[in-house]
Amino acid sequence: MAGPVADATSAGLPAGAARPARETLAGAVDAVHRLPDRAAADLLRAAHDAFTSGLHVAGAAGAVIFAGVAVWFLRVHRRSQRG
């Protein structure tokens, strides 16, 4: 896995804690307690950025799906009113 969280976890995190830190925000927060201050701050920042980016992608996908369903509904509704 490549990315900011993977880069941050490669800096001195024990192998048993690196995988959970890459997989979930909670895993990253838990792993912070095993790192020096600078590495902990880098890991938290990377995990926060990755989580926020994921929320943005999910929100955008949801908006596109919602817009598609709204257009579909309006078309079906107009057809049913015509006859």
Coordinates of N, CA, C and O in Angstrom, one line a residue:
M1 N 0.9 -1.2 0.0 CA 0.0 0.0 0.0 C 0.9 1.2 0.0 O 1.8 1.4 0.8
A2 N 0.7 2.1 -0.9 CA 1.4 3.3 -1.0 C 0.5 4.5 -0.6 O -0.7 4.4 -0.8
G3 N 1.1 5.5 -0.1 CA 0.4 6.7 0.3 C 0.9 7.3 1.6 O 1.9 6.8 2.2
P4 N 0.3 8.4 2.0 CA 0.9 9.1 3.1 C 0.9 8.3 4.4 O 1.8 8.4 5.2
V5 N -0.2 7.5 4.7 CA -0.2 6.8 5.9 C 0.8 5.7 5.9 O 1.5 5.4 6.9
A6 N 1.0 5.0 4.7 CA 2.0 4.0 4.6 C 3.4 4.6 4.8 O 4.2 4.0 5.5
D7 N 3.6 5.8 4.3 CA 4.9 6.4 4.5 C 5.1 6.7 6.0 O 6.2 6.6 6.5
A8 N 4.1 7.2 6.6 CA 4.2 7.6 8.0 C 4.4 6.4 8.9 O 5.1 6.4 9.9
T9 N 3.8 5.2 8.5 CA 3.9 4.1 9.4 C 5.2 3.4 9.2 O 5.6 2.6 10.1
S10 N 5.9 3.7 8.1 CA 7.2 3.0 7.9 C 8.3 3.6 8.8 O 9.4 3.1 8.9
A11 N 8.0 4.7 9.5 CA 9.0 5.4 10.3 C 9.1 4.9 11.8 O 8.7 5.6 12.7
G12 N 9.5 3.6 12.0 CA 9.8 3.1 13.3 C 8.6 2.5 14.0 O 8.7 2.3 15.2
L13 N 7.5 2.2 13.4 CA 6.4 1.6 14.0 C 6.6 0.1 14.0 O 6.9 -0.5 13.0
P14 N 6.3 -0.6 15.1 CA 6.5 -2.1 15.2 C 5.5 -2.7 14.1 O 4.5 -2.2 13.8
A15 N 6.0 -3.8 13.6 CA 5.2 -4.5 12.5 C 3.8 -4.8 12.9 O 2.9 -4.7 12.1
G16 N 3.6 -5.2 14.2 CA 2.2 -5.5 14.6 C 1.3 -4.3 14.7 O 0.1 -4.5 14.6
A17 N 1.8 -3.2 14.8 CA 1.0 -2.0 14.8 C 0.9 -1.2 13.5 O 0.0 -0.4 13.3
A18 N 1.8 -1.6 12.6 CA 1.8 -0.9 11.3 C 0.5 -1.2 10.5 O -0.1 -0.3 9.9
R19 N 0.1 -2.5 10.4 CA -1.0 -2.8 9.6 C -2.3 -2.2 10.1 O -3.0 -1.6 9.3
P20 N -2.6 -2.3 11.4 CA -3.9 -1.6 11.8 C -3.8 -0.1 11.6 O -4.8 0.6 11.3
A21 N -2.6 0.5 11.7 CA -2.5 2.0 11.5 C -2.8 2.3 10.0 O -3.3 3.4 9.7
R22 N -2.5 1.4 9.1 CA -2.7 1.7 7.7 C -4.2 1.4 7.3 O -4.7 2.0 6.4
E23 N -4.9 0.6 8.1 CA -6.2 0.2 7.7 C -7.3 1.1 8.3 O -8.3 1.2 7.6
T24 N -7.2 1.6 9.5 CA -8.3 2.4 10.1 C -7.7 3.6 10.8 O -6.5 3.6 11.2
L25 N -8.6 4.6 10.9 CA -8.2 5.8 11.7 C -7.9 5.4 13.2 O -7.0 5.9 13.8
A26 N -8.8 4.5 13.7 CA -8.6 4.1 15.1 C -7.3 3.4 15.3 O -6.6 3.5 16.3
G27 N -6.9 2.6 14.3 CA -5.6 1.9 14.4 C -4.4 2.8 14.4 O -3.4 2.7 15.1
A28 N -4.6 3.9 13.6 CA -3.5 4.9 13.5 C -3.4 5.7 14.9 O -2.3 5.9 15.4
V29 N -4.6 6.0 15.4 CA -4.6 6.7 16.7 C -4.0 5.8 17.8 O -3.2 6.3 18.6
D30 N -4.3 4.5 17.8 CA -3.7 3.6 18.8 C -2.2 3.5 18.6 O -1.5 3.4 19.6
A31 N -1.8 3.5 17.3 CA -0.3 3.3 17.1 C 0.5 4.5 17.5 O 1.7 4.4 17.7
V32 N -0.1 5.7 17.6 CA 0.5 6.9 17.9 C 1.2 6.8 19.3 O 2.3 7.4 19.5
H33 N 0.7 6.0 20.2 CA 1.2 5.9 21.5 C 2.6 5.2 21.5 O 3.3 5.2 22.5
R34 N 2.9 4.5 20.4 CA 4.1 3.7 20.3 C 5.2 4.5 19.6 O 6.3 3.9 19.3
L35 N 5.0 5.7 19.2 CA 5.9 6.5 18.4 C 6.5 7.7 19.1 O 5.8 8.2 20.0
P36 N 7.6 8.2 18.7 CA 8.1 9.4 19.2 C 7.2 10.6 18.8 O 6.4 10.4 17.8
D37 N 7.3 11.7 19.4 CA 6.4 12.8 19.2 C 6.3 13.2 17.7 O 5.2 13.4 17.1
R38 N 7.4 13.4 17.0 CA 7.4 13.9 15.6 C 6.8 12.8 14.7 O 5.9 13.2 13.9
A39 N 7.1 11.5 14.9 CA 6.6 10.5 14.0 C 5.1 10.3 14.3 O 4.3 10.1 13.4
A40 N 4.7 10.5 15.6 CA 3.3 10.4 16.0 C 2.5 11.5 15.3 O 1.4 11.3 14.8
A41 N 3.0 12.7 15.3 CA 2.3 13.8 14.7 C 2.2 13.6 13.2 O 1.1 13.9 12.6
D42 N 3.2 13.1 12.6 CA 3.2 12.8 11.1 C 2.1 11.8 10.8 O 1.4 11.9 9.8
L43 N 2.1 10.7 11.6 CA 1.1 9.6 11.4 C -0.3 10.1 11.6 O -1.2 9.9 10.8
L44 N -0.5 10.9 12.6 CA -1.9 11.4 12.9 C -2.3 12.4 11.7 O -3.5 12.3 11.3
R45 N -1.4 13.2 11.3 CA -1.7 14.1 10.2 C -2.1 13.3 8.9 O -3.1 13.6 8.2
A46 N -1.3 12.3 8.6 CA -1.5 11.5 7.4 C -2.8 10.7 7.5 O -3.6 10.6 6.5
A47 N -3.1 10.2 8.7 CA -4.3 9.4 8.9 C -5.5 10.3 8.8 O -6.5 10.0 8.1
H48 N -5.4 11.5 9.4 CA -6.5 12.5 9.3 C -6.8 12.9 7.8 O -7.9 12.9 7.4
D49 N -5.7 13.2 7.1 CA -5.9 13.6 5.7 C -6.5 12.4 4.9 O -7.3 12.7 4.0
A50 N -6.0 11.2 5.1 CA -6.6 10.1 4.3 C -8.1 9.9 4.7 O -8.9 9.6 3.8
F51 N -8.4 10.0 5.9 CA -9.8 9.8 6.3 C -10.7 10.9 5.7 O -11.8 10.6 5.2
T52 N -10.2 12.1 5.8 CA -11.0 13.3 5.2 C -11.1 13.1 3.7 O -12.2 13.4 3.1
S53 N -10.1 12.7 3.0 CA -10.1 12.4 1.6 C -11.2 11.4 1.3 O -11.9 11.5 0.3
G54 N -11.2 10.3 2.1 CA -12.2 9.3 1.9 C -13.6 9.8 2.1 O -14.5 9.4 1.3
L55 N -13.8 10.6 3.0 CA -15.1 11.2 3.2 C -15.5 12.1 2.0 O -16.7 12.1 1.6
H56 N -14.6 12.8 1.5 CA -14.9 13.7 0.3 C -15.3 12.8 -0.9 O -16.2 13.1 -1.6
V57 N -14.6 11.7 -1.1 CA -14.9 10.8 -2.2 C -16.3 10.2 -2.0 O -17.1 10.1 -2.9
A58 N -16.5 9.7 -0.8 CA -17.8 9.1 -0.5 C -19.0 10.2 -0.6 O -20.0 9.8 -1.2
G59 N -18.7 11.4 -0.2 CA -19.7 12.4 -0.3 C -20.0 12.8 -1.8 O -21.2 12.9 -2.2
A60 N -19.0 12.9 -2.6 CA -19.1 13.2 -4.0 C -19.8 12.0 -4.7 O -20.8 12.3 -5.5
A61 N -19.5 10.8 -4.4 CA -20.2 9.7 -5.0 C -21.7 9.6 -4.6 O -22.5 9.4 -5.4
G62 N -21.9 9.9 -3.4 CA -23.3 10.0 -2.9 C -24.1 11.1 -3.6 O -25.3 10.9 -4.0
A63 N -23.5 12.2 -3.8 CA -24.2 13.3 -4.5 C -24.5 13.0 -5.9 O -25.6 13.3 -6.4
V64 N -23.5 12.3 -6.6 CA -23.8 11.9 -8.0 C -24.9 10.9 -8.1 O -25.8 11.0 -8.9
I65 N -24.9 9.9 -7.2 CA -26.0 8.9 -7.1 C -27.3 9.6 -6.8 O -28.3 9.3 -7.5
F66 N -27.3 10.5 -5.9 CA -28.6 11.2 -5.5 C -29.1 12.0 -6.7 O -30.3 12.0 -7.0
A67 N -28.2 12.7 -7.4 CA -28.6 13.5 -8.6 C -29.2 12.5 -9.7 O -30.2 12.9 -10.3
G68 N -28.5 11.4 -9.9 CA -29.0 10.5 -10.9 C -30.4 9.9 -10.5 O -31.3 9.8 -11.4
V69 N -30.6 9.6 -9.3 CA -31.9 9.1 -8.8 C -33.0 10.2 -9.0 O -34.1 9.9 -9.4
A70 N -32.6 11.4 -8.6 CA -33.5 12.5 -8.8 C -34.0 12.8 -10.2 O -35.2 12.9 -10.5
V71 N -33.0 12.7 -11.1 CA -33.3 12.9 -12.6 C -34.2 11.7 -13.0 O -35.2 11.9 -13.7
W72 N -33.9 10.5 -12.6 CA -34.7 9.3 -13.0 C -36.1 9.5 -12.5 O -37.1 9.3 -13.2
F73 N -36.2 9.9 -11.2 CA -37.5 10.0 -10.6 C -38.4 11.1 -11.3 O -39.6 10.9 -11.6
L74 N -37.8 12.2 -11.7 CA -38.5 13.3 -12.4 C -39.0 12.8 -13.7 O -40.1 13.1 -14.1
R75 N -38.2 12.0 -14.4 CA -38.6 11.5 -15.7 C -39.7 10.5 -15.6 O -40.7 10.6 -16.3
V76 N -39.6 9.6 -14.6 CA -40.7 8.7 -14.4 C -42.0 9.4 -14.0 O -43.1 9.1 -14.4
H77 N -41.9 10.3 -13.1 CA -43.0 11.1 -12.6 C -43.7 11.8 -13.7 O -44.9 11.8 -13.8
R78 N -43.0 12.5 -14.6 CA -43.5 13.2 -15.7 C -44.2 12.3 -16.7 O -45.3 12.6 -17.2
R79 N -43.7 11.1 -17.0 CA -44.3 10.2 -17.9 C -45.6 9.7 -17.3 O -46.6 9.5 -18.0
S80 N -45.6 9.4 -16.0 CA -46.9 8.9 -15.4 C -48.0 10.0 -15.3 O -49.1 9.6 -15.4
Q81 N -47.6 11.2 -15.3 CA -48.6 12.3 -15.3 C -49.2 12.5 -16.7 O -50.3 13.0 -16.9
R82 N -48.4 12.2 -17.8 CA -48.9 12.4 -19.2 C -49.9 11.3 -19.6 O -50.8 11.6 -20.4
G83 N -49.9 10.2 -19.0 CA -50.9 9.2 -19.4 C -50.4 7.9 -19.3 O -50.4 6.9 -19.3

